[in-house]
Coordinates of C-alpha atoms in Angstrom, one line a residue:
M1 CA 0.1 -0.1 -0.2
K2 CA 2.8 2.2 1.0
K3 CA 4.6 1.2 -2.3
A4 CA 1.7 2.1 -4.2
L5 CA 0.8 5.6 -2.6
T6 CA 4.6 6.4 -3.6
I7 CA 4.3 5.5 -7.2
A8 CA 1.2 7.6 -7.3
L9 CA 3.2 10.6 -5.7
L10 CA 5.8 10.2 -8.2
I11 CA 3.0 10.2 -11.0
I12 CA 1.3 13.2 -9.8
V13 CA 4.6 15.4 -9.4
S14 CA 5.5 13.7 -13.1
V15 CA 2.3 15.3 -14.2
S16 CA 2.6 18.4 -12.9
L17 CA 6.1 19.1 -14.0
T18 CA 5.8 18.3 -17.4
G19 CA 3.0 20.8 -17.4
C20 CA 5.3 23.3 -16.0
L21 CA 7.8 22.7 -18.6
K22 CA 5.3 23.1 -21.3
K23 CA 3.5 26.0 -20.3
K24 CA 7.0 27.7 -19.8
A25 CA 8.3 26.7 -23.1
S26 CA 5.0 27.8 -25.0
E27 CA 5.6 31.2 -23.2
E28 CA 8.6 32.1 -25.5
E29 CA 7.5 33.5 -28.4
L30 CA 9.5 34.0 -31.8
F31 CA 9.2 38.0 -33.5
S32 CA 10.3 38.6 -36.3
G33 CA 11.0 42.5 -37.2
S34 CA 13.1 45.2 -36.6
F35 CA 13.3 46.9 -33.1
F36 CA 10.5 49.6 -34.2
D37 CA 8.6 46.8 -34.8
L38 CA 8.9 45.2 -31.7
M39 CA 8.5 48.4 -29.4
K40 CA 5.2 49.1 -31.4
A41 CA 4.1 45.1 -30.5
G42 CA 3.2 47.3 -26.9
K43 CA 3.6 44.2 -25.4
T44 CA 5.6 43.8 -21.8
V45 CA 8.2 41.5 -22.8
K46 CA 12.0 40.7 -22.1
C47 CA 13.3 40.0 -25.5
T48 CA 16.8 38.2 -26.7
F49 CA 18.3 38.4 -30.0
S50 CA 21.8 36.9 -31.9
D51 CA 23.7 37.4 -35.1
E52 CA 26.6 36.6 -36.8
G53 CA 28.5 37.9 -39.9
E54 CA 31.5 38.3 -42.0
E55 CA 32.0 41.7 -39.8
G56 CA 31.5 40.1 -36.9
S57 CA 28.6 39.0 -34.5
S58 CA 26.5 40.8 -32.1
R59 CA 24.0 39.6 -29.1
G60 CA 21.5 41.8 -27.1
E61 CA 18.7 41.7 -24.5
I62 CA 16.1 44.4 -24.7
Y63 CA 13.0 45.1 -21.8
I64 CA 10.0 46.6 -23.2
S65 CA 6.9 47.9 -20.7
G66 CA 4.7 50.0 -22.4
R67 CA 6.6 53.4 -23.4
Q68 CA 9.7 52.2 -21.7
S69 CA 12.0 50.2 -23.3
R70 CA 15.8 49.5 -22.6
N71 CA 18.4 48.1 -25.6
D72 CA 21.5 46.5 -24.2
I73 CA 23.8 45.3 -27.3
Y74 CA 27.2 43.5 -26.9
A75 CA 29.1 43.2 -30.2
S76 CA 32.3 41.5 -31.0
A77 CA 34.3 42.5 -34.2
E78 CA 36.1 40.4 -36.6
G79 CA 39.2 41.7 -35.3
G80 CA 38.4 40.6 -31.8
E81 CA 37.4 44.3 -30.5
D82 CA 34.4 44.6 -27.8
F83 CA 32.0 46.9 -28.0
E84 CA 28.6 47.8 -26.0
S85 CA 25.6 49.8 -26.5
H86 CA 23.2 50.7 -24.5
T87 CA 19.9 52.8 -25.0
I88 CA 17.1 53.7 -22.6
I89 CA 13.8 55.6 -23.7
D90 CA 11.7 57.1 -20.8
T91 CA 8.5 58.5 -20.7
E92 CA 10.9 61.8 -21.6
Y93 CA 14.3 61.0 -22.4
M94 CA 16.1 58.7 -24.9
Y95 CA 19.4 58.1 -23.1
T96 CA 22.4 56.5 -25.1
W97 CA 25.9 55.7 -23.5
S98 CA 28.8 53.0 -24.9
N99 CA 32.0 51.4 -23.5
V100 CA 33.9 53.2 -26.1
Q101 CA 33.0 56.8 -24.6
E102 CA 33.2 58.3 -21.4
Q103 CA 29.9 60.6 -21.8
G104 CA 26.2 59.7 -23.2
T105 CA 24.0 61.2 -24.3
K106 CA 20.1 62.2 -23.8
M107 CA 17.8 64.2 -25.9
K108 CA 13.6 64.6 -25.1
L109 CA 11.7 62.7 -27.1
S110 CA 9.0 65.4 -27.8
E111 CA 12.4 66.4 -30.2
L112 CA 12.0 63.3 -31.8
D113 CA 8.2 63.9 -32.5
M114 CA 7.4 61.2 -30.3
D115 CA 3.9 61.9 -29.5
Q116 CA 2.6 61.1 -25.9
E117 CA -1.2 60.5 -27.3
D118 CA -0.3 58.6 -30.1
F119 CA 2.7 57.0 -29.6
E120 CA 5.0 56.3 -32.7
M121 CA 8.7 55.8 -32.8
P122 CA 11.0 58.3 -34.1
S123 CA 12.4 57.4 -37.8
P124 CA 15.2 55.0 -38.4
A125 CA 17.3 58.1 -39.4
E126 CA 16.8 60.0 -36.2
M127 CA 17.4 56.9 -33.8
K128 CA 20.8 55.9 -35.8
E129 CA 23.1 57.1 -34.3
A130 CA 21.8 55.8 -30.8
Y131 CA 22.3 52.1 -32.0
S132 CA 25.6 50.5 -32.4
E133 CA 27.2 50.3 -35.9
Y134 CA 26.8 46.6 -35.6
Q135 CA 23.3 46.3 -35.2
D136 CA 21.1 47.5 -38.3
I137 CA 18.1 49.0 -36.6
Q138 CA 15.8 48.7 -40.0
K139 CA 17.3 44.8 -40.6
E140 CA 14.7 42.5 -39.9
T141 CA 15.6 40.2 -36.6
N142 CA 14.1 37.3 -34.9
F143 CA 13.6 37.9 -31.3
K144 CA 13.2 35.5 -28.8
C145 CA 10.6 37.2 -26.8
V146 CA 9.3 35.9 -23.1
P147 CA 6.8 37.9 -20.8
W148 CA 8.3 39.6 -17.6
I149 CA 7.2 41.1 -14.7
P150 CA 8.6 45.1 -15.0
D151 CA 11.6 46.2 -13.2
N152 CA 11.4 49.6 -13.0
S153 CA 15.1 49.9 -12.2
K154 CA 16.0 48.9 -15.6
F155 CA 14.4 52.3 -17.3
N156 CA 16.9 54.1 -14.9
P157 CA 20.3 55.9 -16.8
P158 CA 23.6 54.9 -14.7
S159 CA 24.4 57.1 -12.0
D160 CA 28.2 57.5 -12.8
I161 CA 27.9 58.2 -16.4
E162 CA 27.0 62.3 -17.4
F163 CA 24.7 62.3 -20.0
V164 CA 25.0 65.4 -22.4
D165 CA 21.7 67.2 -23.0
M166 CA 21.0 66.9 -26.7
S167 CA 18.0 69.1 -26.6
Q168 CA 19.6 71.7 -24.5
M169 CA 22.5 72.4 -27.3
M170 CA 20.0 72.6 -30.0
E171 CA 18.2 74.9 -28.2
N172 CA 21.3 76.9 -27.2
M173 CA 22.3 76.8 -31.0
Q174 CA 19.3 78.2 -32.1
E175 CA 19.3 80.7 -29.4
Q176 CA 22.8 81.7 -31.1
M177 CA 21.6 81.4 -34.7
T178 CA 18.5 84.1 -33.6
Q179 CA 21.3 85.9 -31.9
L180 CA 23.5 86.2 -34.7
E181 CA 20.4 87.0 -37.5
D182 CA 19.6 89.8 -35.2
D183 CA 23.4 91.1 -35.1
T184 CA 23.0 90.3 -39.1
K185 CA 20.0 93.0 -39.0
S186 CA 21.7 95.5 -37.2
M187 CA 25.0 95.7 -39.3
C188 CA 22.6 95.8 -42.3
G189 CA 21.1 98.7 -41.1
M190 CA 24.4 100.4 -40.9
C191 CA 24.4 100.3 -44.4
D192 CA 21.7 102.8 -44.6
M193 CA 24.3 105.7 -43.1
M194 CA 26.6 104.9 -46.4
P195 CA 26.6 108.2 -48.3
S196 CA 26.0 107.1 -52.1
A197 CA 23.4 104.8 -53.1
E198 CA 26.3 102.3 -54.1
E199 CA 27.9 102.4 -51.7
K200 CA 25.1 101.1 -49.6
A201 CA 24.4 98.5 -52.2
D202 CA 28.0 97.0 -51.7
C203 CA 27.6 97.0 -48.3
L204 CA 24.1 95.2 -48.0
A205 CA 25.6 92.8 -50.4
N206 CA 29.3 92.3 -48.3
L207 CA 26.7 91.0 -45.4
G208 CA 24.6 89.0 -47.4
C209 CA 21.3 91.8 -46.5
E210 CA 18.5 91.1 -48.8

């Protein structure tokens, strides 16, 4: 009787484990497309990918939760050089950094036309510099994805890296351009002080005034 009970328990445990393994295996999904396609799918998933070519190999992990994502890419060139590229997109900024630069960059999503009401990923041209040269972000990639419980720490940029605010730099450049235009207009106005029409015309031409 005791032996029969033991066998029955083993059968129950075996069936339970088999069911769990099948469930775990069935949770993994294959996704073919670009990183942008993966983001637009709107799923809360952790995905991995790997790729090998003549110039080297790359692998990566991607964490997605709503409008937030993290992309960690590790690449090895044919000559043996290792490269890391990391990108975090939160609700306000896109952060990028790598192992070949001491500083990282950040840019407001609003500067990339990522509408908060109708989420759309920026174009490949706008995002290209944010990702490793070893990973073509327009390229169709085979991702292996599994559901995950979001860990918000994944979307926090590292505190030991200084991030240059590209949005602020663009604003500063715009202000400088505006100031330059104002200065040019002031200089053009000085041409009105020229004694003759010919000299005034030469002054305007030299300053590029309309």
